[in-house]
Coordinates of N, CA, C and O in Angstrom, one line a residue:
A1 N 0.9 -1.1 -0.1 CA 0.1 0.0 0.1 C 0.8 1.2 0.1 O 0.6 2.3 -0.6
T2 N 2.2 1.3 0.7 CA 2.9 2.4 0.7 C 3.4 2.7 -0.8 O 3.4 3.9 -1.1
S3 N 4.0 1.7 -1.4 CA 4.4 1.8 -2.8 C 3.3 2.6 -3.7 O 3.5 3.1 -4.6
L4 N 2.1 2.0 -3.4 CA 1.0 2.7 -4.5 C 0.7 3.9 -4.0 O 0.6 4.8 -5.1
R5 N 0.7 4.2 -2.9 CA 0.6 5.5 -2.4 C 1.7 6.4 -2.9 O 1.6 7.5 -3.2
N6 N 2.9 5.9 -2.7 CA 3.9 6.9 -3.2 C 3.9 6.9 -4.7 O 4.4 8.2 -5.3
R7 N 3.7 6.2 -5.5 CA 3.4 6.2 -6.8 C 2.3 7.4 -7.3 O 2.4 7.8 -8.3
V8 N 1.0 7.2 -6.7 CA 0.3 8.0 -6.8 C 0.6 9.4 -6.4 O 0.3 10.4 -7.2
E9 N 1.2 9.6 -5.4 CA 1.7 10.8 -5.0 C 2.6 11.6 -6.1 O 2.6 12.8 -6.3
D10 N 3.6 10.4 -6.5 CA 4.4 11.1 -7.5 C 3.7 11.6 -8.8 O 4.2 12.3 -9.4
A11 N 2.8 10.5 -9.3 CA 2.1 11.2 -10.5 C 1.3 12.6 -10.1 O 1.4 13.2 -11.0
V12 N 0.7 12.5 -9.0 CA -0.4 13.9 -8.7 C 0.8 14.9 -8.7 O 0.6 16.2 -9.2
G13 N 2.1 14.5 -8.2 CA 2.9 16.0 -8.2 C 3.4 16.2 -9.5 O 3.6 17.3 -10.0
R14 N 3.7 15.2 -10.4 CA 3.9 15.6 -11.6 C 3.0 16.0 -12.5 O 3.4 17.4 -13.3
W15 N 1.7 15.9 -12.4 CA 0.5 16.5 -13.0 C 0.4 17.8 -12.2 O 0.1 18.9 -13.1
G16 N 0.9 18.2 -11.0 CA 0.6 19.5 -10.5 C 1.9 20.4 -11.3 O 1.6 21.5 -11.4
E17 N 3.1 20.0 -11.4 CA 4.2 20.5 -11.8 C 3.7 21.2 -13.5 O 3.7 22.2 -13.8
R18 N 3.0 20.4 -14.0 CA 2.6 20.3 -15.4 C 1.5 21.6 -15.5 O 1.6 22.4 -16.3
L19 N 0.7 21.5 -14.4 CA -0.3 22.6 -14.4 C 0.2 23.7 -14.0 O -0.3 24.6 -14.5
D20 N 1.2 23.8 -13.0 CA 2.1 25.1 -12.5 C 2.6 25.9 -14.0 O 2.4 26.7 -14.5
F21 N 3.1 25.0 -14.6 CA 4.0 25.4 -15.8 C 3.0 25.8 -17.0 O 3.1 26.9 -17.6
L22 N 1.9 25.4 -17.0 CA 0.7 25.6 -18.2 C 0.4 27.1 -17.5 O -0.1 27.7 -18.3
S23 N 0.1 27.1 -16.2 CA -0.5 28.5 -15.7 C 0.5 29.5 -15.8 O -0.1 30.5 -16.0
R24 N 1.5 29.5 -15.9 CA 2.6 30.4 -15.9 C 2.7 30.6 -17.5 O 3.4 32.0 -18.0
S25 N 2.5 29.6 -18.4 CA 2.7 30.1 -20.0 C 1.7 31.1 -20.4 O 0.7 31.1 -20.1
A26 N 2.4 32.0 -21.5 CA 1.7 32.7 -22.2 C 0.4 32.1 -22.9 O -0.5 32.6 -23.2
L27 N 0.4 30.6 -23.5 CA -0.6 30.0 -24.0 C -2.0 30.0 -23.3 O -2.9 30.4 -23.8
L28 N -1.7 30.0 -22.1 CA -3.2 30.2 -21.4 C -3.3 31.3 -20.9 O -4.5 31.9 -20.9
R29 N -2.4 32.2 -20.7 CA -2.7 33.7 -20.3 C -3.1 34.7 -21.4 O -3.8 35.5 -21.5
E30 N -2.4 34.6 -22.8 CA -2.9 35.3 -23.8 C -3.1 34.3 -25.0 O -2.5 34.5 -25.9
P31 N -4.2 33.6 -25.1 CA -4.3 32.5 -26.4 C -4.6 33.6 -27.7 O -4.1 32.9 -28.8
R32 N -5.3 34.8 -27.2 CA -5.9 35.2 -28.6 C -4.6 36.0 -29.2 O -4.3 36.0 -30.4
R33 N -3.6 36.5 -28.4 CA -2.5 37.3 -29.0 C -1.5 36.0 -29.7 O -1.1 36.3 -30.8
I34 N -1.2 35.0 -29.1 CA -0.8 33.8 -29.6 C -1.0 33.4 -30.8 O -0.3 33.2 -32.0
L35 N -2.5 33.3 -30.8 CA -3.1 32.8 -32.3 C -3.0 34.0 -33.3 O -2.9 33.7 -34.4
A36 N -3.0 35.0 -33.0 CA -3.0 36.4 -33.9 C -1.4 36.4 -34.4 O -1.3 36.7 -35.5
D37 N -0.7 36.1 -33.5 CA 0.8 36.2 -33.7 C 1.2 35.0 -35.1 O 1.7 35.0 -36.1
L38 N 0.5 33.8 -34.6 CA 0.5 32.6 -35.6 C -0.1 32.8 -37.0 O 0.4 32.6 -38.1
E39 N -1.1 33.3 -36.9 CA -2.0 33.5 -38.3 C -1.2 34.7 -39.1 O -1.1 34.5 -40.2
Q40 N -0.4 35.8 -38.3 CA 0.1 36.7 -38.8 C 1.5 35.9 -39.7 O 1.7 36.3 -40.9
E41 N 2.1 35.1 -38.9 CA 3.2 34.0 -39.4 C 2.8 33.5 -40.8 O 3.6 33.3 -41.6
I42 N 1.8 32.7 -40.6 CA 1.3 31.8 -41.9 C 0.8 32.7 -42.9 O 1.2 32.6 -43.9
D43 N 0.2 34.0 -42.6 CA 0.2 35.1 -43.6 C 1.2 35.4 -44.5 O 1.2 35.2 -45.6
W44 N 2.3 35.9 -43.8 CA 3.6 36.0 -44.2 C 4.2 34.9 -45.0 O 4.6 35.0 -45.9
K45 N 4.3 33.7 -44.5 CA 4.8 32.5 -45.3 C 4.0 32.2 -46.5 O 4.6 32.0 -47.5
G46 N 2.8 32.6 -46.3 CA 1.8 32.1 -47.5 C 2.1 33.2 -48.6 O 2.3 33.1 -49.8
E47 N 2.4 34.6 -48.3 CA 2.5 35.8 -49.4 C 4.0 35.2 -50.0 O 4.1 35.4 -51.1
S48 N 5.0 35.0 -49.1 CA 6.2 34.7 -49.5 C 6.2 33.3 -50.6 O 6.9 33.4 -51.5
L49 N 5.6 32.5 -50.1 CA 5.3 31.2 -50.9 C 4.4 31.5 -52.2 O 5.0 31.1 -53.2
A50 N 3.7 32.7 -52.5 CA 2.9 32.8 -53.3 C 3.8 33.6 -54.5 O 3.6 33.5 -55.7
A51 N 4.4 34.4 -53.7 CA 5.3 35.2 -54.5 C 6.6 34.5 -55.2 O 6.7 34.5 -56.2
A52 N 7.2 33.8 -54.4 CA 8.2 32.5 -54.9 C 7.7 31.8 -56.1 O 8.3 31.5 -57.1
A53 N 6.6 31.3 -56.1 CA 5.6 30.4 -56.7 C 5.3 31.1 -58.2 O 5.6 30.7 -59.0
G54 N 5.0 32.5 -57.8 CA 4.4 33.3 -59.0 C 5.8 33.5 -59.8 O 5.9 33.6 -60.9
G55 N 6.8 33.9 -59.2 CA 8.3 34.2 -60.0 C 8.7 32.9 -60.8 O 8.9 33.2 -61.7
A56 N 8.7 31.9 -60.1 CA 9.1 30.6 -60.6 C 8.2 30.2 -61.9 O 8.7 29.9 -63.0
L57 N 6.8 30.6 -61.7 CA 5.7 30.4 -63.0 C 6.1 31.2 -63.9 O 6.3 30.9 -65.1
A58 N 6.3 32.4 -63.6 CA 6.8 33.5 -64.7 C 7.9 33.1 -65.4 O 8.0 33.2 -66.7
E59 N 9.0 32.8 -64.7 CA 10.2 32.5 -65.5 C 10.1 31.2 -66.3 O 10.5 31.4 -67.6
R60 N 9.4 30.2 -66.0 CA 9.0 28.8 -66.6 C 8.2 29.5 -67.9 O 8.4 28.8 -68.9
R61 N 7.2 30.5 -67.8 CA 6.4 30.9 -68.6 C 7.5 31.6 -69.8 O 7.1 31.4 -71.1
D62 N 8.3 32.6 -69.2 CA 9.1 33.2 -70.3 C 10.0 32.0 -71.2 O 10.4 32.3 -72.3
Q63 N 10.4 31.1 -70.3 CA 11.3 29.9 -70.8 C 10.5 29.0 -72.0 O 11.1 28.9 -73.0
L64 N 9.4 29.0 -71.7 CA 8.6 28.3 -72.6 C 8.4 29.3 -73.9 O 8.1 28.9 -75.2
T65 N 8.0 30.6 -73.8 CA 7.7 31.6 -74.8 C 9.0 31.6 -75.6 O 8.9 31.3 -77.1
E66 N 10.2 31.5 -75.0 CA 11.4 31.4 -75.7 C 11.9 30.2 -76.6 O 12.2 30.1 -77.7
L67 N 11.3 29.4 -75.9 CA 11.6 27.7 -76.8 C 10.6 27.9 -77.9 O 10.9 27.0 -79.1
R68 N 9.3 28.3 -77.7 CA 8.5 28.3 -78.9 C 9.2 29.3 -79.8 O 8.8 28.9 -81.2
H69 N 9.4 30.3 -79.7 CA 9.8 31.3 -80.7 C 11.2 30.4 -81.3 O 11.3 30.5 -82.5
R70 N 12.1 30.0 -80.7 CA 13.1 29.0 -81.3 C 12.8 28.1 -82.0 O 13.4 27.8 -83.2
I71 N 11.8 27.3 -81.8 CA 11.0 26.2 -82.4 C 10.6 26.7 -83.9 O 10.6 26.1 -84.8
A72 N 9.9 27.9 -83.7 CA 9.2 28.5 -84.7 C 10.3 29.0 -85.8 O 10.4 28.7 -87.0
L73 N 11.5 29.3 -85.3 CA 12.7 30.0 -86.3 C 13.2 28.7 -86.9 O 13.8 28.9 -87.7
R74 N 13.1 27.6 -86.3 CA 13.7 26.2 -86.8 C 12.7 25.5 -87.6 O 13.0 24.2 -88.0
H75 N 11.6 25.7 -87.7 CA 10.8 24.9 -88.5 C 11.2 24.9 -89.8 O 11.6 25.6 -90.4
P76 N 10.9 23.2 -90.2 CA 11.4 22.9 -91.5 C 11.0 23.8 -92.9 O 11.6 24.1 -93.7
R77 N 9.8 24.2 -92.8 CA 9.4 25.1 -94.0 C 10.2 26.4 -93.9 O 10.5 26.6 -95.1
R78 N 10.6 27.0 -92.7 CA 11.3 28.2 -92.6 C 12.9 28.0 -93.3 O 13.3 28.4 -94.0
E79 N 13.1 26.7 -92.8 CA 14.4 26.3 -93.1 C 14.6 26.0 -94.5 O 15.6 26.6 -95.1
L80 N 13.7 25.5 -95.2 CA 13.3 25.2 -96.5 C 13.5 26.5 -97.6 O 14.4 26.7 -98.5
D81 N 12.8 27.1 -96.9 CA 12.6 28.9 -97.6 C 13.9 29.3 -97.4 O 14.5 30.1 -98.7
A82 N 14.7 29.4 -96.3 CA 16.0 29.7 -96.1 C 17.1 29.4 -97.0 O 17.6 30.1 -97.9
A83 N 17.0 28.2 -97.1 CA 17.9 27.4 -98.1 C 17.7 27.8 -99.8 O 18.6 28.0 -100.4
A84 N 16.3 27.6 -100.1 CA 16.1 28.2 -101.3 C 16.4 29.5 -101.5 O 16.9 30.0 -102.6
Q85 N 16.4 30.5 -100.8 CA 16.6 31.7 -100.7 C 18.1 31.8 -101.0 O 18.6 32.6 -101.7
D86 N 19.1 31.2 -100.3 CA 20.3 31.0 -100.3 C 20.7 30.5 -101.9 O 21.9 31.1 -102.4
F87 N 20.2 29.3 -102.3 CA 20.5 29.2 -103.6 C 20.3 30.1 -104.6 O 20.9 30.1 -105.8
R88 N 18.9 30.7 -104.6 CA 18.9 31.9 -105.5 C 19.9 32.6 -105.6 O 20.5 33.1 -106.9
L89 N 20.2 33.1 -104.2 CA 21.3 34.1 -104.3 C 22.7 33.7 -105.0 O 23.4 34.5 -105.7
L90 N 23.1 32.3 -104.5 CA 24.3 31.7 -105.4 C 24.1 31.6 -106.7 O 25.3 31.9 -107.6
G91 N 22.8 31.3 -107.2 CA 22.9 31.0 -108.7 C 22.9 32.7 -109.3 O 23.3 32.4 -110.3
N92 N 22.3 33.5 -108.6 CA 22.5 34.9 -109.3 C 24.1 35.3 -109.3 O 24.5 35.9 -110.3
R93 N 24.4 35.0 -108.2 CA 26.1 35.4 -108.1 C 26.9 34.7 -109.1 O 27.7 35.0 -109.8
L94 N 26.4 33.1 -109.3 CA 27.1 32.4 -110.3 C 27.2 32.8 -111.7 O 27.8 32.9 -112.6
S95 N 25.9 33.3 -112.1 CA 25.3 34.0 -113.4 C 26.1 34.9 -113.6 O 26.8 35.2 -114.5
S96 N 26.4 35.8 -112.6 CA 26.9 37.1 -113.0 C 28.4 37.1 -113.2 O 29.2 37.5 -114.1
T97 N 29.0 35.8 -112.0 CA 30.5 35.8 -112.3 C 31.0 35.1 -113.7 O 31.6 35.4 -114.1
A98 N 29.8 34.2 -114.0 CA 30.2 33.3 -115.0 C 30.3 34.3 -116.4 O 31.0 34.3 -117.3
A99 N 29.1 35.3 -116.5 CA 29.0 36.1 -117.5 C 30.3 37.3 -117.3 O 30.7 37.7 -118.7
S100 N 30.5 37.8 -116.3 CA 31.9 38.6 -116.2 C 32.9 37.9 -116.6 O 34.0 38.3 -117.6
S101 N 33.4 36.6 -116.2 CA 34.3 36.0 -116.8 C 34.5 35.5 -118.1 O 35.5 35.7 -118.8
L102 N 33.2 35.4 -118.6 CA 33.4 35.2 -120.1 C 33.7 36.4 -120.8 O 34.2 36.2 -121.9
Q103 N 33.0 37.6 -120.3 CA 33.1 38.9 -121.0 C 34.9 39.2 -121.1 O 35.6 39.6 -122.2
R104 N 35.4 38.7 -119.7 CA 36.8 39.0 -119.6 C 37.7 38.3 -120.9 O 38.6 38.8 -121.5
L105 N 37.3 37.0 -120.9 CA 37.9 36.0 -121.5 C 37.9 36.6 -123.3 O 38.9 36.3 -124.0
S106 N 36.8 36.8 -123.6 CA 36.4 37.3 -124.8 C 37.3 38.3 -125.1 O 38.0 38.6 -126.3
E107 N 37.2 39.5 -124.2 CA 38.3 40.5 -124.5 C 39.6 40.2 -124.6 O 40.5 40.6 -125.5
R108 N 40.1 39.1 -123.8 CA 41.3 38.8 -124.0 C 41.5 38.0 -125.2 O 42.6 38.3 -125.8
C109 N 40.7 37.3 -125.8 CA 40.7 36.5 -127.0 C 41.0 37.7 -128.4 O 41.4 37.7 -129.0
S110 N 40.0 38.7 -127.9 CA 40.0 39.8 -129.2 C 41.4 40.5 -129.0 O 42.2 40.6 -130.0
T111 N 41.9 40.7 -128.1 CA 43.1 41.3 -127.9 C 44.4 40.4 -128.3 O 45.1 41.0 -129.3
A112 N 44.2 39.3 -128.1 CA 45.3 38.3 -128.4 C 45.1 37.9 -130.1 O 46.2 38.0 -131.0
A113 N 44.0 38.1 -130.6 CA 43.9 37.9 -131.9 C 44.3 39.2 -132.9 O 44.7 38.9 -133.8
A114 N 44.1 40.3 -132.0 CA 44.6 41.5 -132.8 C 46.0 41.4 -132.7 O 46.8 42.0 -133.7
A115 N 46.7 41.1 -131.5 CA 48.0 41.0 -131.6 C 48.7 39.8 -132.7 O 49.7 40.2 -133.6
L116 N 48.0 38.8 -132.8 CA 48.3 37.8 -133.8 C 48.4 38.2 -135.3 O 49.2 38.2 -136.1
K117 N 47.2 39.2 -135.3 CA 47.0 39.5 -136.6 C 48.2 40.5 -137.0 O 48.6 40.6 -138.2
N118 N 48.4 41.3 -136.2 CA 49.7 42.1 -136.5 C 50.9 41.6 -136.6 O 51.7 42.4 -137.0
L119 N 51.1 40.6 -135.6 CA 52.5 39.8 -135.8 C 52.6 38.6 -136.6 O 53.6 38.2 -137.1
G120 N 51.6 38.3 -137.4 CA 51.4 37.3 -138.5 C 52.2 37.6 -139.5 O 52.2 39.0 -139.9
P121 N 52.6 36.8 -140.4 CA 53.1 36.7 -141.7 C 52.4 37.7 -142.9 O 53.2 38.5 -143.3
D122 N 51.2 37.6 -142.9 CA 50.6 38.4 -143.5 C 50.8 40.0 -143.4 O 51.0 41.0 -144.4
A123 N 50.8 40.5 -142.1 CA 50.9 41.8 -141.7 C 52.3 42.2 -142.0 O 52.6 43.4 -142.3
V124 N 53.6 41.3 -141.8 CA 54.8 41.5 -141.8 C 54.9 41.9 -143.3 O 55.6 42.8 -143.7
L125 N 54.3 41.2 -144.4 CA 54.3 41.0 -145.6 C 53.7 42.5 -146.2 O 54.4 43.2 -147.0
A126 N 52.4 42.8 -145.5 CA 51.8 44.1 -145.8 C 52.7 45.6 -145.5 O 52.6 46.6 -145.9
R127 N 53.6 45.3 -144.6 CA 54.3 46.1 -144.2 C 55.9 46.3 -145.2 O 56.6 47.2 -144.8
G128 N 56.0 45.7 -146.0 CA 56.9 45.5 -147.1 C 58.0 44.6 -146.9 O 58.9 44.5 -147.9
Y129 N 57.7 43.7 -146.2 CA 59.0 42.6 -146.1 C 58.2 41.3 -146.9 O 57.2 41.5 -147.6
S130 N 59.1 40.5 -147.1 CA 58.9 39.4 -148.3 C 59.7 38.4 -147.6 O 60.5 38.0 -146.6
V131 N 59.1 37.1 -148.3 CA 59.7 35.7 -147.6 C 60.3 35.0 -149.0 O 59.5 34.8 -150.1
T132 N 61.4 34.6 -149.0 CA 61.6 33.8 -150.3 C 61.9 32.5 -149.7 O 62.7 32.1 -148.6
L133 N 61.5 31.4 -150.6 CA 61.7 29.9 -150.4 C 62.4 29.4 -151.7 O 62.4 29.6 -152.8
N134 N 62.8 28.3 -151.1 CA 63.4 27.4 -152.1 C 62.6 26.8 -152.8 O 61.3 26.7 -152.7
A135 N 63.0 25.8 -153.8 CA 62.2 24.8 -154.7 C 61.4 24.0 -154.0 O 60.1 23.6 -154.2
K136 N 61.9 23.6 -152.9 CA 60.9 22.7 -151.9 C 60.0 23.5 -151.0 O 58.9 22.8 -150.2
G137 N 59.9 24.7 -151.0 CA 59.0 25.6 -150.4 C 59.4 25.9 -148.9 O 58.9 26.3 -147.9
E138 N 60.7 25.7 -148.5 CA 61.5 26.2 -147.0 C 62.0 27.3 -147.4 O 62.6 27.8 -148.5
P139 N 61.9 28.3 -146.3 CA 62.5 29.4 -146.3 C 63.8 29.5 -146.6 O 64.7 28.8 -146.0
I140 N 64.5 30.6 -147.0 CA 65.9 30.8 -147.2 C 66.1 32.1 -146.4 O 65.9 33.1 -146.7
S141 N 67.1 31.7 -145.4 CA 67.6 33.0 -144.4 C 68.8 33.2 -144.5 O 69.5 34.2 -144.0
D142 N 69.6 32.4 -145.5 CA 71.2 32.9 -145.5 C 71.4 32.5 -147.1 O 71.1 31.5 -147.6
P143 N 72.1 33.3 -147.6 CA 72.5 33.1 -149.3 C 73.3 31.7 -149.6 O 73.3 31.4 -150.6
S144 N 73.8 31.3 -148.5 CA 74.7 30.1 -148.8 C 73.7 28.8 -148.7 O 74.2 27.7 -149.3
Q145 N 72.5 28.9 -148.5 CA 71.4 27.9 -148.7 C 71.0 27.7 -150.2 O 70.2 26.9 -150.5
V146 N 71.5 28.7 -151.0 CA 71.0 28.6 -152.7 C 72.3 28.7 -153.7 O 73.4 28.8 -153.1
S147 N 72.1 28.3 -154.5 CA 73.5 28.2 -155.6 C 73.1 28.8 -156.8 O 71.6 29.1 -157.3
S148 N 73.8 28.9 -157.5 CA 73.3 29.7 -159.1 C 72.6 28.8 -159.7 O 73.0 27.6 -159.9
G149 N 71.5 29.3 -160.3 CA 70.6 28.4 -161.3 C 69.6 27.7 -160.4 O 68.5 27.3 -161.2
D150 N 69.4 28.0 -159.1 CA 68.5 27.3 -158.3 C 67.0 28.3 -158.3 O 67.3 29.8 -158.7
S151 N 66.1 27.6 -158.6 CA 64.8 28.2 -158.5 C 64.3 28.8 -157.3 O 64.3 28.1 -156.3
I152 N 63.8 30.1 -157.1 CA 63.4 30.5 -155.6 C 61.9 31.4 -156.2 O 61.9 31.9 -157.1
R153 N 61.1 31.4 -155.1 CA 59.9 32.0 -155.2 C 60.1 32.9 -153.9 O 60.6 32.9 -153.1
T154 N 59.7 34.2 -154.3 CA 59.6 35.4 -153.5 C 58.0 35.8 -153.1 O 57.4 36.0 -154.2
Q155 N 57.7 35.5 -151.8 CA 56.3 35.8 -151.5 C 56.2 37.3 -151.0 O 57.0 37.8 -149.9
L156 N 55.1 38.0 -151.4 CA 55.0 39.6 -151.2 C 53.4 39.5 -150.5 O 52.6 38.5 -150.8
A157 N 53.2 40.8 -150.2 CA 51.9 40.9 -149.6 C 50.9 40.9 -150.6 O 49.8 40.2 -150.4
S158 N 51.0 40.9 -152.0 CA 50.0 40.7 -152.9 C 50.3 39.8 -154.1 O 49.7 39.7 -155.0
G159 N 51.3 39.1 -153.6 CA 51.5 38.0 -154.7 C 52.9 37.6 -154.7 O 53.3 37.3 -153.4
E160 N 53.3 36.9 -155.7 CA 54.7 35.9 -155.7 C 55.5 36.4 -156.6 O 54.9 36.7 -158.1
I161 N 56.7 36.1 -156.7 CA 57.5 36.6 -157.9 C 58.5 35.2 -157.8 O 59.0 34.8 -156.9
S162 N 58.6 34.7 -159.1 CA 59.6 33.4 -159.2 C 61.0 34.1 -160.0 O 60.9 34.9 -160.8
S163 N 62.1 33.7 -159.1 CA 63.4 33.9 -160.0 C 64.3 32.9 -160.0 O 64.1 31.7 -159.3
T164 N 65.5 33.0 -160.5 CA 66.2 32.1 -160.8 C 67.8 32.7 -160.1 O 67.9 34.0 -160.5
V165 N 68.3 32.1 -159.1 CA 69.6 32.5 -158.5 C 70.7 32.9 -159.5 O 71.1 31.7 -160.3
D166 N 71.5 34.0 -159.9 CA 72.5 34.2 -160.7 C 73.9 33.5 -160.0 O 74.1 33.6 -159.1

């Protein structure tokens, strides 16, 4: 019986200490103020959470808009149109370059033809020179290539003279 009594007294003492603690705590003395403080803290945290979520949502929305824009820029139709435009530009440049190159080559050919005409045998003959050939039609460039009695031909700009070497 003493041990039961001791145990009951201990339990009652502990409950008494708890009641004393609770009676001294602000929770029992000012419950409305504590609840108001907690409500205010919940409101602040709610606003903070809403702001953070709104900011994250806006950032994701901006990223999504940017990705849509980039996808639109890379659309196959747009890529094909850009490639076709590039080919048209390159074709125009090729045509222009080819025409310009042909014009330059034509001018060079005309210049070369004029030079050949001025330096050719007919032009030389027209300036008063002549070419003398032996009976075989080979040019004679030295008197030692002919002997007395050999037939020779002298070609001039407007004809030919046949002669016999003395």
